[in-house]
Short mmCIF file of C-alpha atoms in Angstrom, two decimals:
data_model
loop_
_atom_site.label_atom_id
_atom_site.label_comp_id
_atom_site.label_asym_id
_atom_site.label_seq_id
_atom_site.Cartn_x
_atom_site.Cartn_y
_atom_site.Cartn_z
CA MET A 165 -20.22 46.45 -3.48
CA ARG A 166 -17.74 45.63 -0.82
CA HIS A 167 -14.73 47.21 -2.51
CA LEU A 168 -12.87 50.36 -1.65
CA LEU A 169 -14.96 53.53 -1.39
CA SER A 170 -18.20 51.79 -2.35
CA ALA A 171 -20.13 54.97 -1.59
CA LEU A 172 -18.25 56.73 -4.36
CA LEU A 173 -19.11 54.01 -6.84
CA PHE A 174 -22.80 54.62 -6.34
CA THR A 175 -22.30 58.23 -7.45
CA LEU A 176 -20.49 57.30 -10.66
CA PRO A 177 -22.35 56.99 -13.98
CA LEU A 178 -23.46 53.44 -14.50
CA ALA A 179 -21.72 51.56 -17.29
CA ALA A 180 -23.78 50.34 -20.23
CA TRP A 181 -23.51 46.72 -19.16
CA ALA A 182 -25.13 47.52 -15.80
CA GLN A 183 -28.38 48.64 -17.38
CA THR A 184 -29.67 45.13 -18.00
CA THR A 185 -30.40 42.20 -15.74
CA PRO A 186 -27.02 40.68 -14.82
CA LEU A 187 -26.26 37.03 -15.47
CA THR A 188 -25.77 34.68 -12.51
CA GLU A 189 -23.40 31.73 -12.41
CA ALA A 190 -26.23 29.18 -12.09
CA GLU A 191 -28.02 30.66 -15.10
CA ALA A 192 -24.81 30.64 -17.14
CA VAL A 193 -24.25 26.96 -16.40
CA ARG A 194 -27.88 26.15 -17.18
CA ARG A 195 -27.71 27.92 -20.55
CA GLY A 196 -24.43 26.33 -21.49
CA LEU A 197 -25.55 22.80 -20.69
CA ALA A 198 -28.89 23.32 -22.49
CA ARG A 199 -27.26 23.95 -25.87
CA PRO A 200 -28.81 21.75 -28.61
CA ASP A 201 -25.44 20.89 -30.13
CA LEU A 202 -24.29 19.43 -26.81
CA ALA A 203 -27.40 17.26 -26.65
CA ASP A 204 -26.81 16.10 -30.22
CA LEU A 205 -23.24 15.14 -29.36
CA GLU A 206 -24.31 13.18 -26.30
CA VAL A 207 -27.14 11.38 -28.08
CA GLY A 208 -24.87 10.54 -31.00
CA ARG A 209 -22.23 8.91 -28.81
CA VAL A 210 -24.73 6.88 -26.80
CA GLU A 211 -26.73 5.76 -29.83
CA SER A 212 -23.53 4.66 -31.55
CA ALA A 213 -22.62 2.52 -28.52
CA LYS A 214 -26.18 1.13 -28.38
CA ALA A 215 -25.96 0.18 -32.04
CA GLU A 216 -22.80 -1.80 -31.27
CA ALA A 217 -24.63 -3.56 -28.44
CA THR A 218 -27.53 -4.41 -30.74
CA ALA A 219 -25.15 -5.77 -33.35
CA ALA A 220 -23.25 -7.84 -30.77
CA GLY A 221 -26.44 -9.54 -29.55
CA MET A 222 -27.92 -10.17 -32.99
CA PRO A 223 -27.89 -13.84 -34.14
CA PRO A 224 -26.63 -14.55 -37.66
CA ASN A 225 -29.16 -14.56 -40.46
CA PRO A 226 -30.46 -17.91 -41.71
CA THR A 227 -29.25 -19.11 -45.10
CA LEU A 228 -31.53 -20.33 -47.90
CA GLY A 229 -29.85 -22.61 -50.42
CA TYR A 230 -30.97 -24.20 -53.68
CA THR A 231 -29.22 -26.89 -55.76
CA ARG A 232 -30.21 -28.55 -59.04
CA ASP A 233 -28.32 -31.60 -60.35
CA ARG A 234 -28.70 -33.76 -63.45
CA LYS A 235 -28.57 -37.50 -62.80
CA GLY A 236 -26.30 -39.53 -65.02
CA GLY A 237 -26.14 -36.79 -67.64
CA ALA A 238 -29.70 -37.48 -68.74
CA PRO A 239 -31.54 -34.27 -69.58
CA ASP A 240 -34.81 -35.54 -68.09
CA SER A 241 -33.31 -36.75 -64.79
CA THR A 242 -32.89 -33.92 -62.23
CA GLU A 243 -32.56 -33.55 -58.51
CA GLU A 244 -33.62 -30.29 -56.77
CA THR A 245 -32.97 -29.39 -53.16
CA TRP A 246 -34.07 -26.40 -51.09
CA GLN A 247 -32.41 -26.00 -47.72
CA LEU A 248 -32.78 -23.46 -44.89
CA SER A 249 -29.73 -23.34 -42.58
CA GLN A 250 -29.23 -21.61 -39.25
CA THR A 251 -26.12 -21.33 -37.08
CA PHE A 252 -26.56 -21.68 -33.32
CA ASP A 253 -24.28 -20.36 -30.60
CA LEU A 254 -23.85 -23.11 -28.04
CA SER A 255 -20.94 -21.49 -26.23
CA GLY A 256 -22.70 -18.33 -25.01
CA ARG A 257 -20.15 -16.09 -26.71
CA ARG A 258 -22.83 -13.88 -28.23
CA GLY A 259 -24.38 -13.17 -24.84
CA LEU A 260 -21.02 -12.26 -23.34
CA ARG A 261 -20.21 -9.95 -26.24
CA ARG A 262 -23.60 -8.29 -25.86
CA GLU A 263 -22.88 -7.70 -22.16
CA ALA A 264 -19.49 -6.27 -23.10
CA ALA A 265 -21.14 -3.89 -25.57
CA GLU A 266 -23.69 -2.85 -22.92
CA SER A 267 -20.79 -2.01 -20.59
CA ARG A 268 -19.47 0.24 -23.35
CA VAL A 269 -22.88 1.93 -23.49
CA GLU A 270 -22.53 2.69 -19.79
CA ALA A 271 -19.02 3.99 -20.51
CA ALA A 272 -20.53 6.28 -23.15
CA TYR A 273 -23.00 7.65 -20.59
CA ALA A 274 -20.13 8.20 -18.15
CA GLY A 275 -18.19 9.95 -20.91
CA ASN A 276 -21.13 12.26 -21.50
CA ASN A 277 -21.30 13.07 -17.80
CA LEU A 278 -17.58 13.81 -17.84
CA ARG A 279 -17.93 16.17 -20.79
CA ARG A 280 -20.88 17.94 -19.16
CA GLY A 281 -18.86 18.40 -15.98
CA GLU A 282 -15.89 19.74 -17.91
CA LEU A 283 -18.11 22.11 -19.88
CA ALA A 284 -19.78 23.32 -16.68
CA ALA A 285 -16.35 23.94 -15.15
CA GLU A 286 -15.21 25.83 -18.24
CA ILE A 287 -18.36 27.98 -18.15
CA ARG A 288 -17.74 28.73 -14.49
CA HIS A 289 -14.14 29.67 -15.25
CA ARG A 290 -15.23 32.06 -17.99
CA PHE A 291 -18.07 33.44 -15.84
CA HIS A 292 -15.81 34.28 -12.92
CA GLU A 293 -13.15 35.60 -15.27
CA ALA A 294 -15.76 38.06 -16.55
CA LEU A 295 -16.75 38.85 -12.95
CA PHE A 296 -13.08 39.42 -12.04
CA LYS A 297 -12.55 41.75 -15.00
CA GLN A 298 -15.83 43.53 -14.31
CA GLU A 299 -14.81 44.29 -10.74
CA ALA A 300 -11.34 45.33 -11.92
CA VAL A 301 -13.00 47.85 -14.23
CA LEU A 302 -15.08 49.22 -11.35
CA VAL A 303 -12.00 49.58 -9.16
CA THR A 304 -10.06 51.31 -11.94
CA GLU A 305 -13.01 53.63 -12.64
CA THR A 306 -12.93 54.61 -8.99
CA TRP A 307 -9.24 55.40 -9.34
CA VAL A 308 -9.88 57.55 -12.43
CA GLN A 309 -12.81 59.37 -10.81
CA ARG A 310 -10.70 60.11 -7.77
CA PHE A 311 -8.56 62.47 -9.86
CA SER A 312 -11.44 64.95 -10.00
CA ARG A 313 -11.06 65.31 -6.24
CA VAL A 314 -7.29 65.73 -6.57
CA GLU A 315 -7.80 68.38 -9.26
CA ARG A 316 -10.08 70.37 -6.98
CA ILE A 317 -7.47 70.23 -4.26
CA VAL A 318 -4.66 71.30 -6.64
CA ASP A 319 -6.76 74.14 -8.10
CA LYS A 320 -7.53 75.43 -4.63
CA LEU A 321 -3.87 75.33 -3.66
CA ALA A 322 -2.80 76.89 -6.96
CA ARG A 323 -5.13 79.86 -6.40
CA ALA A 324 -3.54 80.29 -2.99
CA GLY A 325 -0.11 80.11 -4.59
CA GLU A 326 0.74 76.86 -2.80
CA ALA A 327 0.74 74.49 -5.83
CA SER A 328 3.26 74.55 -8.66
CA GLY A 329 2.87 74.08 -12.39
CA TYR A 330 4.78 70.84 -12.03
CA ASP A 331 2.05 69.47 -9.79
CA ARG A 332 -0.54 70.21 -12.46
CA ARG A 333 1.52 68.57 -15.22
CA ARG A 334 2.30 65.57 -13.00
CA LEU A 335 -1.37 65.20 -12.20
CA ALA A 336 -2.27 65.31 -15.92
CA ARG A 337 0.21 62.52 -16.69
CA GLU A 338 -1.11 60.42 -13.82
CA ARG A 339 -4.64 60.88 -15.17
CA GLN A 340 -3.51 59.71 -18.62
CA THR A 341 -1.94 56.62 -17.06
CA ALA A 342 -5.16 55.89 -15.18
CA GLU A 343 -7.28 56.29 -18.30
CA ALA A 344 -4.94 54.01 -20.27
CA ARG A 345 -5.19 51.36 -17.56
CA LEU A 346 -8.96 51.69 -17.54
CA SER A 347 -9.05 51.15 -21.31
CA ASN A 348 -6.92 48.03 -20.87
CA GLU A 349 -9.20 46.65 -18.16
CA ARG A 350 -12.28 47.30 -20.31
CA ALA A 351 -10.65 45.51 -23.24
CA ASP A 352 -9.98 42.51 -20.99
CA LEU A 353 -13.60 42.60 -19.86
CA ASP A 354 -14.82 42.64 -23.47
CA ARG A 355 -12.71 39.61 -24.28
CA ALA A 356 -13.88 37.72 -21.19
CA SER A 357 -17.51 38.51 -22.02
CA GLU A 358 -17.12 37.25 -25.59
CA ARG A 359 -15.49 34.02 -24.39
CA LEU A 360 -18.36 33.44 -21.99
CA ALA A 361 -20.93 34.19 -24.70
CA ALA A 362 -19.32 31.64 -27.02
CA LEU A 363 -19.76 28.89 -24.41
CA LEU A 364 -23.38 29.89 -23.89
CA GLY A 365 -24.09 29.60 -27.62
CA THR A 366 -24.59 33.35 -28.09
CA SER A 367 -21.37 34.17 -29.89
CA GLY A 368 -21.43 37.73 -31.20
CA LYS A 369 -23.76 38.81 -28.40
CA ALA A 370 -21.40 39.40 -25.52
CA VAL A 371 -22.73 39.04 -21.99
CA GLU A 372 -23.34 42.58 -20.79
CA SER A 373 -22.89 42.02 -17.06
CA VAL A 374 -22.57 39.26 -14.50
CA THR A 375 -23.30 39.16 -10.80
CA GLY A 376 -21.88 36.96 -8.10
CA VAL A 377 -19.24 36.62 -5.41
CA LEU A 378 -15.69 36.15 -6.63
CA ARG A 379 -14.21 34.69 -3.45
CA PRO A 380 -15.48 31.11 -2.91
CA THR A 381 -16.38 29.39 0.32
CA VAL A 382 -14.16 26.76 1.90
CA PRO A 383 -15.12 23.26 0.69
CA ALA A 384 -16.49 20.55 2.95
CA PRO A 385 -14.04 18.30 4.85
CA LEU A 386 -11.79 16.28 2.57
CA ASP A 387 -12.97 12.87 3.79
CA SER A 388 -16.44 13.36 2.33
CA ALA A 389 -14.97 14.25 -1.08
CA LEU A 390 -12.59 11.27 -1.06
CA SER A 391 -15.49 8.92 -0.31
CA ARG A 392 -17.22 10.09 -3.52
CA LEU A 393 -14.13 9.78 -5.68
CA GLU A 394 -15.16 6.49 -7.29
CA ARG A 395 -18.31 8.13 -8.65
CA ARG A 396 -16.27 10.41 -10.91
CA PRO A 397 -17.39 9.92 -14.55
CA ASP A 398 -13.87 9.36 -15.90
CA LEU A 399 -13.18 6.62 -13.33
CA GLN A 400 -16.55 5.05 -14.03
CA ALA A 401 -15.84 5.05 -17.77
CA LEU A 402 -12.48 3.32 -17.23
CA ALA A 403 -14.11 0.75 -14.94
CA ARG A 404 -16.77 -0.01 -17.57
CA ARG A 405 -14.05 -0.37 -20.22
CA ALA A 406 -12.27 -2.91 -18.02
CA GLU A 407 -15.53 -4.83 -17.50
CA ALA A 408 -16.16 -4.90 -21.23
CA ALA A 409 -12.66 -6.22 -21.90
CA ASP A 410 -13.12 -8.95 -19.27
CA LEU A 411 -16.36 -10.06 -20.91
CA GLU A 412 -14.73 -10.07 -24.34
CA GLY A 413 -11.97 -12.21 -22.87
CA ARG A 414 -14.48 -14.68 -21.42
CA ALA A 415 -16.19 -14.89 -24.79
CA ALA A 416 -12.89 -15.52 -26.56
CA SER A 417 -11.91 -18.19 -24.02
CA ARG A 418 -14.86 -20.27 -25.25
CA GLY A 419 -13.43 -20.40 -28.74
CA TRP A 420 -12.94 -24.17 -28.42
CA VAL A 421 -16.75 -24.61 -28.41
CA PRO A 422 -17.81 -24.58 -32.08
CA ASP A 423 -20.99 -23.10 -33.46
CA VAL A 424 -23.41 -25.64 -34.91
CA THR A 425 -25.18 -25.06 -38.22
CA LEU A 426 -28.40 -27.00 -38.83
CA GLY A 427 -30.12 -27.21 -42.20
CA PHE A 428 -33.47 -28.59 -43.31
CA GLY A 429 -35.41 -28.51 -46.53
CA PRO A 430 -37.41 -30.41 -49.22
CA LYS A 431 -35.83 -32.53 -51.94
CA ARG A 432 -37.39 -33.59 -55.27
CA ILE A 433 -36.07 -36.18 -57.75
CA ASP A 434 -37.46 -36.28 -61.29
CA ASN A 435 -36.14 -38.97 -63.70
CA GLY A 436 -38.54 -38.10 -66.47
CA ILE A 437 -40.87 -40.99 -65.63
CA THR A 438 -41.49 -40.72 -61.91
CA ARG A 439 -41.15 -37.98 -59.32
CA GLU A 440 -40.08 -38.57 -55.76
CA ASN A 441 -40.28 -36.03 -52.91
CA GLY A 442 -38.28 -36.17 -49.68
CA SER A 443 -36.42 -34.03 -47.24
CA VAL A 444 -32.84 -33.33 -46.36
CA ILE A 445 -31.25 -32.58 -43.01
CA SER A 446 -27.71 -31.30 -42.61
CA VAL A 447 -25.45 -30.65 -39.64
CA SER A 448 -22.11 -28.87 -39.90
CA ILE A 449 -19.63 -28.21 -37.10
CA PRO A 450 -16.35 -26.33 -37.63
CA LEU A 451 -13.44 -28.08 -35.97
CA PRO A 452 -11.53 -25.65 -33.71
CA VAL A 453 -8.16 -27.22 -34.45
CA PHE A 454 -6.12 -24.13 -35.20
CA ASP A 455 -8.19 -21.02 -34.49
CA ARG A 456 -9.69 -21.17 -31.02
CA GLN A 457 -9.91 -17.38 -30.57
CA GLN A 458 -6.45 -17.23 -28.99
CA ALA A 459 -5.77 -13.81 -30.52
CA GLY A 460 -9.11 -12.42 -29.31
CA GLN A 461 -8.48 -13.71 -25.81
CA GLN A 462 -5.00 -12.19 -25.76
CA ARG A 463 -6.28 -8.88 -27.12
CA ALA A 464 -9.10 -8.70 -24.54
CA ALA A 465 -6.69 -9.49 -21.69
CA ALA A 466 -4.38 -6.70 -22.87
CA GLU A 467 -7.27 -4.22 -23.10
CA ALA A 468 -8.47 -5.15 -19.60
CA LEU A 469 -4.94 -4.78 -18.23
CA ASN A 470 -4.56 -1.41 -19.94
CA ALA A 471 -7.92 -0.14 -18.67
CA ARG A 472 -7.19 -1.21 -15.09
CA GLY A 473 -3.76 0.38 -15.25
CA GLU A 474 -5.26 3.65 -16.47
CA LEU A 475 -7.92 3.40 -13.76
CA SER A 476 -5.32 2.94 -11.05
CA PHE A 477 -3.22 5.87 -12.26
CA ALA A 478 -6.30 8.08 -12.71
CA ARG A 479 -7.55 7.27 -9.22
CA ALA A 480 -4.19 8.01 -7.61
CA ARG A 481 -3.78 11.21 -9.61
CA ALA A 482 -7.31 12.34 -8.76
CA GLU A 483 -6.76 11.74 -5.06
CA GLY A 484 -3.52 13.71 -5.12
CA ASP A 485 -5.14 16.55 -7.07
CA LEU A 486 -8.08 16.54 -4.69
CA ARG A 487 -5.90 16.83 -1.59
CA GLY A 488 -3.75 19.54 -3.17
CA LEU A 489 -6.70 21.59 -4.41
CA HIS A 490 -8.45 21.33 -1.05
CA ARG A 491 -5.41 22.79 0.70
CA GLN A 492 -4.94 25.42 -1.99
CA VAL A 493 -8.56 26.59 -1.74
CA GLU A 494 -8.38 26.76 2.05
CA ARG A 495 -5.18 28.82 1.99
CA LEU A 496 -6.28 31.18 -0.78
CA VAL A 497 -9.70 31.80 0.74
CA ALA A 498 -8.13 32.56 4.11
CA ALA A 499 -5.42 34.76 2.56
CA SER A 500 -7.87 36.73 0.42
CA ALA A 501 -10.26 37.31 3.33
CA ASP A 502 -7.44 38.41 5.61
CA TYR A 503 -5.88 40.69 2.99
CA ARG A 504 -9.18 42.37 2.17
CA THR A 505 -9.94 42.95 5.84
CA ARG A 506 -6.53 44.25 6.82
CA ALA A 507 -4.90 45.81 3.75
CA VAL A 508 -7.90 46.97 1.75
CA GLY A 509 -9.89 47.91 4.84
CA GLU A 510 -7.24 50.41 5.88
CA SER A 511 -7.02 52.11 2.48
CA ALA A 512 -9.82 54.62 3.10
CA GLU A 513 -8.18 55.90 6.27
CA LEU A 514 -4.77 56.07 4.61
CA LEU A 515 -6.21 58.09 1.74
CA ARG A 516 -7.91 60.48 4.15
CA ILE A 517 -4.62 61.05 5.97
CA ALA A 518 -2.70 61.52 2.70
CA GLU A 519 -5.20 64.08 1.38
CA ALA A 520 -5.18 66.02 4.65
CA ALA A 521 -1.39 66.04 4.69
CA TYR A 522 -1.20 67.34 1.12
CA GLN A 523 -3.78 70.06 1.75
CA GLY A 524 -1.92 71.08 4.89
CA GLY A 525 1.36 71.32 3.01
CA GLU A 526 2.90 68.45 4.96
CA SER A 527 3.44 66.22 1.90
CA THR A 528 3.92 66.51 -1.85
CA LEU A 529 1.59 65.62 -4.69
CA LEU A 530 3.76 62.62 -5.51
CA GLU A 531 3.17 61.26 -2.02
CA LEU A 532 -0.58 61.73 -2.45
CA LEU A 533 -0.56 60.01 -5.83
CA ASP A 534 1.51 57.21 -4.33
CA ALA A 535 -1.21 56.75 -1.72
CA TYR A 536 -3.82 56.52 -4.47
CA ARG A 537 -1.76 53.98 -6.39
CA GLY A 538 -1.27 51.97 -3.21
CA ALA A 539 -5.03 51.84 -2.63
CA LEU A 540 -5.58 50.68 -6.20
CA GLU A 541 -2.90 47.99 -6.00
CA ALA A 542 -4.29 46.75 -2.68
CA GLU A 543 -7.74 46.35 -4.22
CA MET A 544 -6.35 44.66 -7.34
CA THR A 545 -4.24 42.31 -5.22
CA ALA A 546 -7.34 41.35 -3.23
CA LEU A 547 -9.25 40.67 -6.44
CA ASP A 548 -6.38 38.60 -7.82
CA LEU A 549 -6.27 36.46 -4.67
CA GLU A 550 -10.02 35.92 -4.84
CA TRP A 551 -9.82 35.04 -8.55
CA LYS A 552 -7.11 32.44 -7.88
CA ALA A 553 -9.14 31.01 -5.02
CA ARG A 554 -12.18 30.75 -7.29
CA GLN A 555 -10.18 29.01 -10.04
CA ALA A 556 -8.92 26.44 -7.54
CA ARG A 557 -12.44 25.93 -6.18
CA ILE A 558 -13.85 25.31 -9.66
CA ASP A 559 -11.13 22.73 -10.36
CA TYR A 560 -11.89 21.14 -6.99
CA ASP A 561 -15.60 20.99 -7.78
CA LEU A 562 -14.82 19.34 -11.12
CA LEU A 563 -12.84 16.61 -9.35
CA THR A 564 -15.63 16.01 -6.85
CA GLY A 565 -18.32 15.98 -9.54
CA SER A 566 -20.21 19.05 -8.32
CA VAL A 567 -21.24 21.86 -10.67
CA THR A 568 -21.73 24.61 -8.10
CA GLU A 569 -20.72 25.15 -4.53
#
């Protein structure tokens, strides 16, 4: 543990959550993405889109017709006809609509990848929130345990007649404040653990402990991330939607080409005396005088325009977010590293000086307690900077499509 007075932490009683194998970030992400309900959701969305593609490419069913007529009103004179009819697509509209539906299947896959990335990012957020709270508890426990040392100093001075009753009462109140803060930090840790467990599919069985490094590394140069921007699942989904709308528009633009329906079947004439057998052939062509799919073409053009507009806005927004997050991560990582080295690194020496000054009668108990509070706040500030840096890095990884660093 790299935090303040790590040697003291090793002498403290281990918390209950430290008695089991701690959970790593990679394992948390793996568990969360392996949940059966997530797989069911993904399969359901893709299969629904595939069903639409199958339906779009399916030719219409043939039609079987039967007619029976009486000739001249005579009961013995009848004419029977059986006819099998089939409609044929000569314009190629069905093929274009099938391609459009297949583009929507690809959009469904991209949507699944987007949801998996978002879930992975949420799991990482909850994991590092638990890690942040866990380390805050350790730091606060160190603060509470430090009062035993102060009490020994005060008792020694009191026996020598150099410590007042006020110092003892002030120390007791400071201990109560520390214990209350520790209870608050543990409550926050319990909540963070439950939130993480819910994402892992183990709700009601809170994660007992996590292990990892809170402060992230600096991401790779921005140019490499910008070059991969087009591979983002949300941009791919919008691009597939635009392709599908274009294909629907091409199909609708062929509305002036009518479908042809051909029919063929046997025919039998019975006049009561003789029977004659023959065949019948029919051809029917709808005349595209009024409806030539103008509305479908207009609708498809509007959908394509809307999808491309959303794609353009999403790409510009993603690039801006990517640049901003890259700078934010760089600054926060540098600030947290510098603060931990300079401010937190000096805390041990400052505490040693403060304790020596109090024992030597050169300072008051309040000054010593102020030194302890300063050490605690320095450590908590360092943790807070590292937590903010990690949050920014997770958001950055989500934009670049990576799950871990």
